[in-house]
PDB file of C-alpha atoms in Angstrom:
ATOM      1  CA  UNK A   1      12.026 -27.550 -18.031  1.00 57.00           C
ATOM      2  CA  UNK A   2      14.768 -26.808 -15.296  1.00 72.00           C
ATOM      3  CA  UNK A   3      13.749 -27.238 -11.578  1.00 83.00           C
ATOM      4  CA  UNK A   4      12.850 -24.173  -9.481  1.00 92.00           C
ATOM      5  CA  UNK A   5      15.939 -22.682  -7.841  1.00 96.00           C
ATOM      6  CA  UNK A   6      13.331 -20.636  -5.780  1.00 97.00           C
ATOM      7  CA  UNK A   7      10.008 -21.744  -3.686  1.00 97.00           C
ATOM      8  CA  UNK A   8       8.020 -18.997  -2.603  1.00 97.00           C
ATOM      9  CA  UNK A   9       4.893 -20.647  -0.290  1.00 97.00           C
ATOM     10  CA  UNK A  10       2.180 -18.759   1.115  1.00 97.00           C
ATOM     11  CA  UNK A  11       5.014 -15.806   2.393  1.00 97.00           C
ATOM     12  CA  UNK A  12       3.122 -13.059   4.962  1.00 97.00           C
ATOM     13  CA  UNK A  13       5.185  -9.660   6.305  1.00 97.00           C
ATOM     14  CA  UNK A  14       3.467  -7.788   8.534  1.00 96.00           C
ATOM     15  CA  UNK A  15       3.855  -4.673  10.455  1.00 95.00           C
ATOM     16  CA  UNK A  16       1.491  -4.231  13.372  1.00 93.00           C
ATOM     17  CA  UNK A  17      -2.095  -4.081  11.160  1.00 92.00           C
ATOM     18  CA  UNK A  18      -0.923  -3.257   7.756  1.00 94.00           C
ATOM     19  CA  UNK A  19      -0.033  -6.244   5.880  1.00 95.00           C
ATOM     20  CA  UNK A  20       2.549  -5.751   2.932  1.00 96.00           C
ATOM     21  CA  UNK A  21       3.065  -8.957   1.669  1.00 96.00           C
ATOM     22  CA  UNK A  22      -0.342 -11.483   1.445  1.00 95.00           C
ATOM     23  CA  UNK A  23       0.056 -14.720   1.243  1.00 94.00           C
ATOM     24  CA  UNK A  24       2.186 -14.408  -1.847  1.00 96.00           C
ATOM     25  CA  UNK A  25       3.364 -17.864  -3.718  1.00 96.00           C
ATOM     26  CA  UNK A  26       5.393 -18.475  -6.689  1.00 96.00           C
ATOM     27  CA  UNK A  27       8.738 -20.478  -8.254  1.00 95.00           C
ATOM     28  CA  UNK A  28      11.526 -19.426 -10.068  1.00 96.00           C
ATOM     29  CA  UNK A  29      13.912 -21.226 -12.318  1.00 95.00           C
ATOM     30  CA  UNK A  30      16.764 -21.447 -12.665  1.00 95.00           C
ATOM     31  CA  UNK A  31      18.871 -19.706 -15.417  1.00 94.00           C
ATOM     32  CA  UNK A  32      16.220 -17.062 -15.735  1.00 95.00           C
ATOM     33  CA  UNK A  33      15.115 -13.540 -15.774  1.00 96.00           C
ATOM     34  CA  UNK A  34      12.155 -12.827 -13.647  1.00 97.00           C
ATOM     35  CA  UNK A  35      10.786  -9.341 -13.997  1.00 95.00           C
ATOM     36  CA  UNK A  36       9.190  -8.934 -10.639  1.00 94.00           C
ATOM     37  CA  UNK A  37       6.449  -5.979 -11.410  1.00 92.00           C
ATOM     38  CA  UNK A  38       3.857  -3.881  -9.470  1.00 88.00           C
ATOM     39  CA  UNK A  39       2.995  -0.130  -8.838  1.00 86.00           C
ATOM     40  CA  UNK A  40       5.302   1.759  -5.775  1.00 83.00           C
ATOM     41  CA  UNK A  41       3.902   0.308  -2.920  1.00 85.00           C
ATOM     42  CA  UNK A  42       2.932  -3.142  -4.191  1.00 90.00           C
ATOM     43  CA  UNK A  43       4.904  -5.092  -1.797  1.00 92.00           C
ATOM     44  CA  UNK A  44       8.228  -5.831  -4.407  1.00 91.00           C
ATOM     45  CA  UNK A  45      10.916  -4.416  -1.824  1.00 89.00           C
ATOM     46  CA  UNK A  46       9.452  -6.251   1.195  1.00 94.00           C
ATOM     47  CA  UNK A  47       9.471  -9.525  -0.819  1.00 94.00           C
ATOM     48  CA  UNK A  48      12.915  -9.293  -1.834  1.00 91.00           C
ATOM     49  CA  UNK A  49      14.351  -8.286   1.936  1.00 91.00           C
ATOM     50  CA  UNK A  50      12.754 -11.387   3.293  1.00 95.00           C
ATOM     51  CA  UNK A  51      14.147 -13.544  -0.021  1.00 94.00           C
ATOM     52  CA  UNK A  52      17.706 -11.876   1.025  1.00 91.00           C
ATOM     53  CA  UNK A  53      17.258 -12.417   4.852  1.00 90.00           C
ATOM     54  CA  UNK A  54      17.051  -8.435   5.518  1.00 89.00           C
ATOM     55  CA  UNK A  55      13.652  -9.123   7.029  1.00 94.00           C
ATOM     56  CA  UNK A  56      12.059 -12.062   8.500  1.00 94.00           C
ATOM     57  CA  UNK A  57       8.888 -13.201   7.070  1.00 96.00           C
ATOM     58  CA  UNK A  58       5.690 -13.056   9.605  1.00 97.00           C
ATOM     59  CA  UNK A  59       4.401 -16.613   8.093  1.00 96.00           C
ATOM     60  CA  UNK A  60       5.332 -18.769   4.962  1.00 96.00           C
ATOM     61  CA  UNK A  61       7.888 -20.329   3.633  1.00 96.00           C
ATOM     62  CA  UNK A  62      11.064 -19.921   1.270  1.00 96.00           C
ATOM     63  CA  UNK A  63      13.172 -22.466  -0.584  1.00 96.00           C
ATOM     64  CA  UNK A  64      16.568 -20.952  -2.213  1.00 96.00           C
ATOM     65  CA  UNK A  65      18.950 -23.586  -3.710  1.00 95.00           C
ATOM     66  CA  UNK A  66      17.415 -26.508  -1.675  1.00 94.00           C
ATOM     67  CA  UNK A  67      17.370 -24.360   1.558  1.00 96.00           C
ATOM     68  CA  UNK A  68      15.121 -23.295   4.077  1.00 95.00           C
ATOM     69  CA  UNK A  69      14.901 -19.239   3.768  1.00 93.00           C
ATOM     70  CA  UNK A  70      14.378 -18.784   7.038  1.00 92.00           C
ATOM     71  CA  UNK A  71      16.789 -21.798   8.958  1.00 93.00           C
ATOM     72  CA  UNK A  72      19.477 -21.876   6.691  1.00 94.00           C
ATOM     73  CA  UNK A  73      20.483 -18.440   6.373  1.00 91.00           C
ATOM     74  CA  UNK A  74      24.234 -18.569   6.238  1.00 89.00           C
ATOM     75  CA  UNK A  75      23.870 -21.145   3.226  1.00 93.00           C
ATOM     76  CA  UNK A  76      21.413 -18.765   1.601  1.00 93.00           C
ATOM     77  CA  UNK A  77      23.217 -15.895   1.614  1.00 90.00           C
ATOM     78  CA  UNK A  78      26.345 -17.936  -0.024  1.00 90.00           C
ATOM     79  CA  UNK A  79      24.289 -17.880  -3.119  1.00 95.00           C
ATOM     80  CA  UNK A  80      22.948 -14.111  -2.941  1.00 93.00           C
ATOM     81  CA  UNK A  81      23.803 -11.119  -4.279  1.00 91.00           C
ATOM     82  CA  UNK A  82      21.659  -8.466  -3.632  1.00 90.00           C
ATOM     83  CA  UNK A  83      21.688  -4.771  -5.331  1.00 89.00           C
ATOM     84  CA  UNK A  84      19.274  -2.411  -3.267  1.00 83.00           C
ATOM     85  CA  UNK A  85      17.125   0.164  -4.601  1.00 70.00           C
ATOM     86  CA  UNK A  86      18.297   2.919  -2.318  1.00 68.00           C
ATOM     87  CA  UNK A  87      21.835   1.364  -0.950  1.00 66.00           C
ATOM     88  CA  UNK A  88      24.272  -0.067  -2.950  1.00 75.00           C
ATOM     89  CA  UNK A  89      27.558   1.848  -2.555  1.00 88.00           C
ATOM     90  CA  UNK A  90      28.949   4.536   0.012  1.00 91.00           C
ATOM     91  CA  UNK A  91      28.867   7.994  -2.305  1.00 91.00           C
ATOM     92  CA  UNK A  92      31.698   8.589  -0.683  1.00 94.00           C
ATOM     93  CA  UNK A  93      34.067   6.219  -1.807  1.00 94.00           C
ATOM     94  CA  UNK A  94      35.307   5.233  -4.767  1.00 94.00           C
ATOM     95  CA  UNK A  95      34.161   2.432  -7.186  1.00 94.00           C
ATOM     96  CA  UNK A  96      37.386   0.301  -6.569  1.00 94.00           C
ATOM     97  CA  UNK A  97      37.246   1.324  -2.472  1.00 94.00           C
ATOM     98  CA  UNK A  98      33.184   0.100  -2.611  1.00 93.00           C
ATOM     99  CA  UNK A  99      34.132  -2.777  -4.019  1.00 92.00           C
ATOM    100  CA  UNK A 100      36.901  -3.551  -2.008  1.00 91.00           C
ATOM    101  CA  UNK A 101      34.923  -2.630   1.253  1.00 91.00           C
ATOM    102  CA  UNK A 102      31.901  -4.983   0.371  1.00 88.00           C
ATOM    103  CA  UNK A 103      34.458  -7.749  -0.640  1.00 88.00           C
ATOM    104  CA  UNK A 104      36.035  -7.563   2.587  1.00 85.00           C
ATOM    105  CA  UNK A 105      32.838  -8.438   4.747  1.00 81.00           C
ATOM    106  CA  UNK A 106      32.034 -11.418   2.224  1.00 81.00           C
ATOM    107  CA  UNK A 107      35.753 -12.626   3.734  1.00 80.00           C
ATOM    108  CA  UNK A 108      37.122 -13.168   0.123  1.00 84.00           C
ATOM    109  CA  UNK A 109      40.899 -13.594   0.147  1.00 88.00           C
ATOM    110  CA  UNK A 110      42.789 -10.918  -0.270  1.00 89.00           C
ATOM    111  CA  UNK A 111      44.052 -11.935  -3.841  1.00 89.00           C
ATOM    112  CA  UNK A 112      40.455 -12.263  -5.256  1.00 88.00           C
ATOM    113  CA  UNK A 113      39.753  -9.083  -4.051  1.00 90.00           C
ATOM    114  CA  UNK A 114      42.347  -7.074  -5.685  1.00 90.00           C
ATOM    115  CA  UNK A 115      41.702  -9.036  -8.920  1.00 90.00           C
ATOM    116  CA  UNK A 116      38.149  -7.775  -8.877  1.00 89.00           C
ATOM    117  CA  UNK A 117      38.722  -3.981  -8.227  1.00 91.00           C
ATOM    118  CA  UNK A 118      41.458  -4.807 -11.054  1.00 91.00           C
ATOM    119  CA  UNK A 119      38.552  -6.194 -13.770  1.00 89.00           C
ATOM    120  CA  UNK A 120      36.151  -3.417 -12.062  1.00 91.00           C
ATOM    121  CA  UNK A 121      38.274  -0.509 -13.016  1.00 91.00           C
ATOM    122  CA  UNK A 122      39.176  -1.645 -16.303  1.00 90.00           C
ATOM    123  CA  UNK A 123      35.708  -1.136 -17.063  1.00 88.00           C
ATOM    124  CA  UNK A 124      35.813   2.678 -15.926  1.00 92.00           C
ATOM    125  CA  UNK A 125      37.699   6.013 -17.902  1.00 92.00           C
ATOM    126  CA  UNK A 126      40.673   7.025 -15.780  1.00 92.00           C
ATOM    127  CA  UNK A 127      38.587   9.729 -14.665  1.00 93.00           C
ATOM    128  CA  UNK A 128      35.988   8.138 -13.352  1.00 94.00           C
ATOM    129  CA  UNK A 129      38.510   5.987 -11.362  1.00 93.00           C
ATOM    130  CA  UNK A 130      39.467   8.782  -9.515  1.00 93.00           C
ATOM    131  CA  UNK A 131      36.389  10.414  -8.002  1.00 95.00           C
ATOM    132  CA  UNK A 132      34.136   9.195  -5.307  1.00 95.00           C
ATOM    133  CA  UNK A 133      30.524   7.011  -6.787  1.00 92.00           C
ATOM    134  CA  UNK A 134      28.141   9.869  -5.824  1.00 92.00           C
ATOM    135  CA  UNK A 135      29.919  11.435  -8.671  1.00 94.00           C
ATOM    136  CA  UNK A 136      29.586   9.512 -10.935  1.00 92.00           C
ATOM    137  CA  UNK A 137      26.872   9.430 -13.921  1.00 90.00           C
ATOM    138  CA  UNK A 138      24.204   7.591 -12.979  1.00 86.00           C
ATOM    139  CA  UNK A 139      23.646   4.865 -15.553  1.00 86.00           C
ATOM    140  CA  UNK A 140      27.875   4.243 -14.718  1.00 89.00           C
ATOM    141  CA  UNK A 141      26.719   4.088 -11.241  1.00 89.00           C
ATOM    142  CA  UNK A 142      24.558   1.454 -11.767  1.00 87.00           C
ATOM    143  CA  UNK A 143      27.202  -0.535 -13.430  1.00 88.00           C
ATOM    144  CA  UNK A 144      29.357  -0.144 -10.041  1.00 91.00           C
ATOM    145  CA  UNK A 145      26.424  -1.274  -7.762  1.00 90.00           C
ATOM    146  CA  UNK A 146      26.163  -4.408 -10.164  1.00 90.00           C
ATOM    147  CA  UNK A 147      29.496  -5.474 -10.206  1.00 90.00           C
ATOM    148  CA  UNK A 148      29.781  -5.204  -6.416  1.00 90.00           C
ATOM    149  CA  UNK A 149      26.561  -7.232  -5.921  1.00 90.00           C
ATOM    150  CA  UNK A 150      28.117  -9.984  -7.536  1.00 89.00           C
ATOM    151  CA  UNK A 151      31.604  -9.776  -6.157  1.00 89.00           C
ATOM    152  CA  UNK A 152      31.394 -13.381  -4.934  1.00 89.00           C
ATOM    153  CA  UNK A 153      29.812 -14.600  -7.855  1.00 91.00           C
ATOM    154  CA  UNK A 154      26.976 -15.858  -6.325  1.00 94.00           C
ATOM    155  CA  UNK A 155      24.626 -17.984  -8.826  1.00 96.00           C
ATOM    156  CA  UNK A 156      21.280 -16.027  -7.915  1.00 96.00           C
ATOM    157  CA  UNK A 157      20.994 -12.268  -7.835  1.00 95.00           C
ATOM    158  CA  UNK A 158      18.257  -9.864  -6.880  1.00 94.00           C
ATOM    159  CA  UNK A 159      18.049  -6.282  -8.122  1.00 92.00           C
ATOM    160  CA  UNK A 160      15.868  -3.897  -6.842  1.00 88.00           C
ATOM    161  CA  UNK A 161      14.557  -1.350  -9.395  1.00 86.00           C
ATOM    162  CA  UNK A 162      18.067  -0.734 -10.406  1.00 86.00           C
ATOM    163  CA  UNK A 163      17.151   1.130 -13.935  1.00 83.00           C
ATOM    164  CA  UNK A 164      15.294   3.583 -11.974  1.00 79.00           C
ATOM    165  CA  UNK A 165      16.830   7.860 -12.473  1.00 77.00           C
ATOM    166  CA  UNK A 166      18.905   6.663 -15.493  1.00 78.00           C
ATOM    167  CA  UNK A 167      18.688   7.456 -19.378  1.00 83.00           C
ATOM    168  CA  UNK A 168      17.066   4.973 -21.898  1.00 85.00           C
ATOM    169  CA  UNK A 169      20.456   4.323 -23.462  1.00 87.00           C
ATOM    170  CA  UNK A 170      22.149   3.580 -19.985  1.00 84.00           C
ATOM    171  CA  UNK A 171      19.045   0.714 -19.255  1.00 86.00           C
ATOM    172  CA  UNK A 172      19.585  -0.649 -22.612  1.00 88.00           C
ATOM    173  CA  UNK A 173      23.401  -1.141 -21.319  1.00 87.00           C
ATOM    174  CA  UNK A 174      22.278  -2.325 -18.165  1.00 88.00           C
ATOM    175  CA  UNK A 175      20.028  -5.514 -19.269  1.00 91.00           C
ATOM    176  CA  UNK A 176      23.141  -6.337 -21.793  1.00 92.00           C
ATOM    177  CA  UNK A 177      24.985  -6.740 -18.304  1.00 90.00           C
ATOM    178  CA  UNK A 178      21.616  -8.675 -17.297  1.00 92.00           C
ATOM    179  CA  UNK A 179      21.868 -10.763 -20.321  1.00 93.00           C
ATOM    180  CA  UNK A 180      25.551 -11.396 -19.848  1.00 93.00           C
ATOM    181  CA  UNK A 181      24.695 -12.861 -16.640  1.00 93.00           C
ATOM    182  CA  UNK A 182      21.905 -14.593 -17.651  1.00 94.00           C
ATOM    183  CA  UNK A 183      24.616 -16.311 -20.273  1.00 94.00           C
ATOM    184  CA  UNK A 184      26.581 -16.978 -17.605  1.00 94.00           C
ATOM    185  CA  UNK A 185      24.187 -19.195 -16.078  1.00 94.00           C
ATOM    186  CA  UNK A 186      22.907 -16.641 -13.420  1.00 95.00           C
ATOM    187  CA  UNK A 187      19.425 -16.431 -12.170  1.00 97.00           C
ATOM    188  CA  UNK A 188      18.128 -13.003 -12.165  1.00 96.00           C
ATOM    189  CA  UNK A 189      15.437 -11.300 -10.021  1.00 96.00           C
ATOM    190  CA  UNK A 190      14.764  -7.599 -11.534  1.00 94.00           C
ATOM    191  CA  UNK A 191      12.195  -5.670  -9.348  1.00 91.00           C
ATOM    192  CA  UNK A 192      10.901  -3.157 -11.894  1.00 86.00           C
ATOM    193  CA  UNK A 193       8.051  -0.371 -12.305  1.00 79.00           C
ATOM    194  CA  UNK A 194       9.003   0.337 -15.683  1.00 82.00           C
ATOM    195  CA  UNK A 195       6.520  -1.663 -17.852  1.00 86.00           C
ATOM    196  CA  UNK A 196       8.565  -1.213 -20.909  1.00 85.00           C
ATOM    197  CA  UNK A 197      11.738  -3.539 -19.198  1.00 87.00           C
ATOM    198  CA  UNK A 198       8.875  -6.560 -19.038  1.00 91.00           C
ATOM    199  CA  UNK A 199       9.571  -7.468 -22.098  1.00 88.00           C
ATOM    200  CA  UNK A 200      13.652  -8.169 -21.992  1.00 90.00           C
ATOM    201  CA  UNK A 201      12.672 -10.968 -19.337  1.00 94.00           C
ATOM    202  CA  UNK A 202      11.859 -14.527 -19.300  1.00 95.00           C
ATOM    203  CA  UNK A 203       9.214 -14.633 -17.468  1.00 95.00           C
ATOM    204  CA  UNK A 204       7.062 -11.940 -15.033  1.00 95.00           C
ATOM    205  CA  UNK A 205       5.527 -11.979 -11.593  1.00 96.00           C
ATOM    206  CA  UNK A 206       2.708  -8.941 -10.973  1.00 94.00           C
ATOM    207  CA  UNK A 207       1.655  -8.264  -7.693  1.00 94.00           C
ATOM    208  CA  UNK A 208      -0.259  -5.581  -6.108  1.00 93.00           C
ATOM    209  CA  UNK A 209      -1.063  -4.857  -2.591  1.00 92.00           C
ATOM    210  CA  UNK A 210       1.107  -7.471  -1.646  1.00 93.00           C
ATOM    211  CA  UNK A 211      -1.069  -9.820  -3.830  1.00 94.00           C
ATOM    212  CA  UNK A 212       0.094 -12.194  -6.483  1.00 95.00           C
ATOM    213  CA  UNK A 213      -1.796 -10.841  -9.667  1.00 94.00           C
ATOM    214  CA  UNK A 214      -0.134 -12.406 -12.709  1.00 93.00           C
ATOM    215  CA  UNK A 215       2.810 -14.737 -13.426  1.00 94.00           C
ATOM    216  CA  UNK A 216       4.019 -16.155 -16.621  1.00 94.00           C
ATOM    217  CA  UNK A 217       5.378 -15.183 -19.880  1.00 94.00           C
ATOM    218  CA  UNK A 218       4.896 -11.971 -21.185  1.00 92.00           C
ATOM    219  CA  UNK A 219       3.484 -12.637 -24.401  1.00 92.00           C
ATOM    220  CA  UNK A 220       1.933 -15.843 -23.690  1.00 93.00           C
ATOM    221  CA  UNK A 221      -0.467 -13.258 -20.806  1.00 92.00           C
ATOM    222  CA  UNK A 222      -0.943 -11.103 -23.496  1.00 93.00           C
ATOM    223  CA  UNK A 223      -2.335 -13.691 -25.791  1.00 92.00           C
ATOM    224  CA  UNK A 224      -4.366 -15.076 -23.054  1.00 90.00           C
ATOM    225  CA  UNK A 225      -5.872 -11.636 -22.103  1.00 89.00           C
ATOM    226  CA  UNK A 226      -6.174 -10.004 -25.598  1.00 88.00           C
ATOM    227  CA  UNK A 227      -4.541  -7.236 -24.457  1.00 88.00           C
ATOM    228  CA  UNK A 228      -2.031  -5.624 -26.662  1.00 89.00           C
ATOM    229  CA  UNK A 229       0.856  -4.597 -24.763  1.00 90.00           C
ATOM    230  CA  UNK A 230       2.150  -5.036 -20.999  1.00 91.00           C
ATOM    231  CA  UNK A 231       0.880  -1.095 -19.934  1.00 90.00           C
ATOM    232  CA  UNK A 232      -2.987  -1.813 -20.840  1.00 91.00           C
ATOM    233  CA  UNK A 233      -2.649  -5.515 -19.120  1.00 91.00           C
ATOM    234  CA  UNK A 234      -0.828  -3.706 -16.121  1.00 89.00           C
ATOM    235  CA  UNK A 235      -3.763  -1.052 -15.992  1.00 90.00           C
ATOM    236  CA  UNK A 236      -6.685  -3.579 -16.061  1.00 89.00           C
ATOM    237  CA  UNK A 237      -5.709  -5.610 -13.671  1.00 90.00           C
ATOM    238  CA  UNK A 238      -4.795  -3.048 -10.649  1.00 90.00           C
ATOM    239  CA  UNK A 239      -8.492  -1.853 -11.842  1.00 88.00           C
ATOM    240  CA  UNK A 240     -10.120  -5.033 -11.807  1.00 85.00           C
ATOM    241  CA  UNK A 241      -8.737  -6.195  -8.214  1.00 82.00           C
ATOM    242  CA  UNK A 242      -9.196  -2.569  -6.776  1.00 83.00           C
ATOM    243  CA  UNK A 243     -12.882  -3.046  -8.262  1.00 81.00           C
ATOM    244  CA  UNK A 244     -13.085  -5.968  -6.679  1.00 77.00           C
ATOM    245  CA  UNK A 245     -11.714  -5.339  -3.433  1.00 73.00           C
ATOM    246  CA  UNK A 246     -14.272  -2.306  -2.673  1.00 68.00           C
ATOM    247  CA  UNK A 247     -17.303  -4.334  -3.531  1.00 69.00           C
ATOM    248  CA  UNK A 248     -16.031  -7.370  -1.026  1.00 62.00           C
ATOM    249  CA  UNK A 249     -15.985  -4.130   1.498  1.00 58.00           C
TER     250      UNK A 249
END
């Protein structure tokens, strides 16, 4: 079994009195693909901004390649990328002038840089070279937003719902870039709501109201609840804790 390439330890976020991450613990290996699962709400988004330094934690502690989450920010962010649910590219730019824009705060030489918008817009139709991202159809979008998030080829990556507005056939494109990745030795955070993606992943982490709620293999949970299928597992557990939280009220 390979070691953890991320320690998650007791993490807290707070703002003022509502608490949206609780004491939330877990590990990640390397070389894998975590789907990281809850209901809108749950706590995913806040967990992955303090994970990517966007937001400092209120208590806990992260480990990320060997380093302190928190202390050793500049060598953390060396191994992030990071591809936001609601931010990834400027709409009004153009694939190649996103990717040249993000690549030019991450100081890569100038070289490197024009290589990648080269092997970016290989990838594109001539047409879709041309016109600015907002443009652009969404499941291609996606695409875009993935390829900049790893424009320094950074050996973790988090992504933040980023199946969510496109077609069935454009996700089923999308985790073949995840997989590719994954072959390529990348470890893979995928924030989800869609239940159905659970089961391209290695492994999955469940929380609700900022509450770890399940981790482990998909069908390995399945066989240990007797459920049949991810949605009805999903379902019974929100109930279950929500049951449980209004009688300790």
């Amino acid at each position: 079994m390979k070691d953890p390439i991320i320690v998650v330890e007791n993490l807290c976020k707070r703002f003022g009195g509502f608490t949206a991450v609780d004491s939330l613990s877990f590990r990640i290996r390397t070389g894998e693909i975590v789907a990281f699962l809850g209901p809108n709400g749950a706590g995913k988004t806040t967990t992955l901004k303090m994970l990517t330094g966007l937001l400092p934690p209120t208590s806990g502690k992260m480990t990320i390649g060997g380093y302190d989450g928190t202390k050793e920010r500049k060598k953390v962010k060396s191994l992030l990328g990071y591809m936001s649910q609601k931010f990834s590219l400027y709409p009004l730019l153009t694939a190649g002038e996103n990717l040249e824009f993000f690549a030019g705060i991450s100081d890569l030489p100038r070289q490197r840089i024009l290589l990648r918008r080269r092997e970016l817009e290989e990838r594109l139709q001539e047409a879709q070279r041309a016109v600015t991202v907002e443009n652009l159809p969404p499941g291609i979008r996606q695409t875009v937003a993935l390829t900049v998030s790893m424009v320094t080829d950074p050996p973790i990556l988090f992504l933040d719902e980023p199946t969510s507005g496109v077609d069935p056939e454009a996700r089923r494109r999308f985790w073949q870039e995840i997989y590719n990745l994954k072959g390529a030795g990348k470890t893979l955070i995928v924030s989800t709501h869609n239940l159905d993606e659970v089961d391209y992943a290695d492994r999955m982490i469940m929380i609700h109201r900022g509450r770890l709620m399940l981790e482990g293999e998909p069908a390995e949970l399945l066989s240990r609840s007797g459920y049949g299928t991810i949605d009805e597992l999903f379902q019974k557990t929100i109930a279950d804790h929500e049951k449980n939280e209004s009688r300790d009220r």
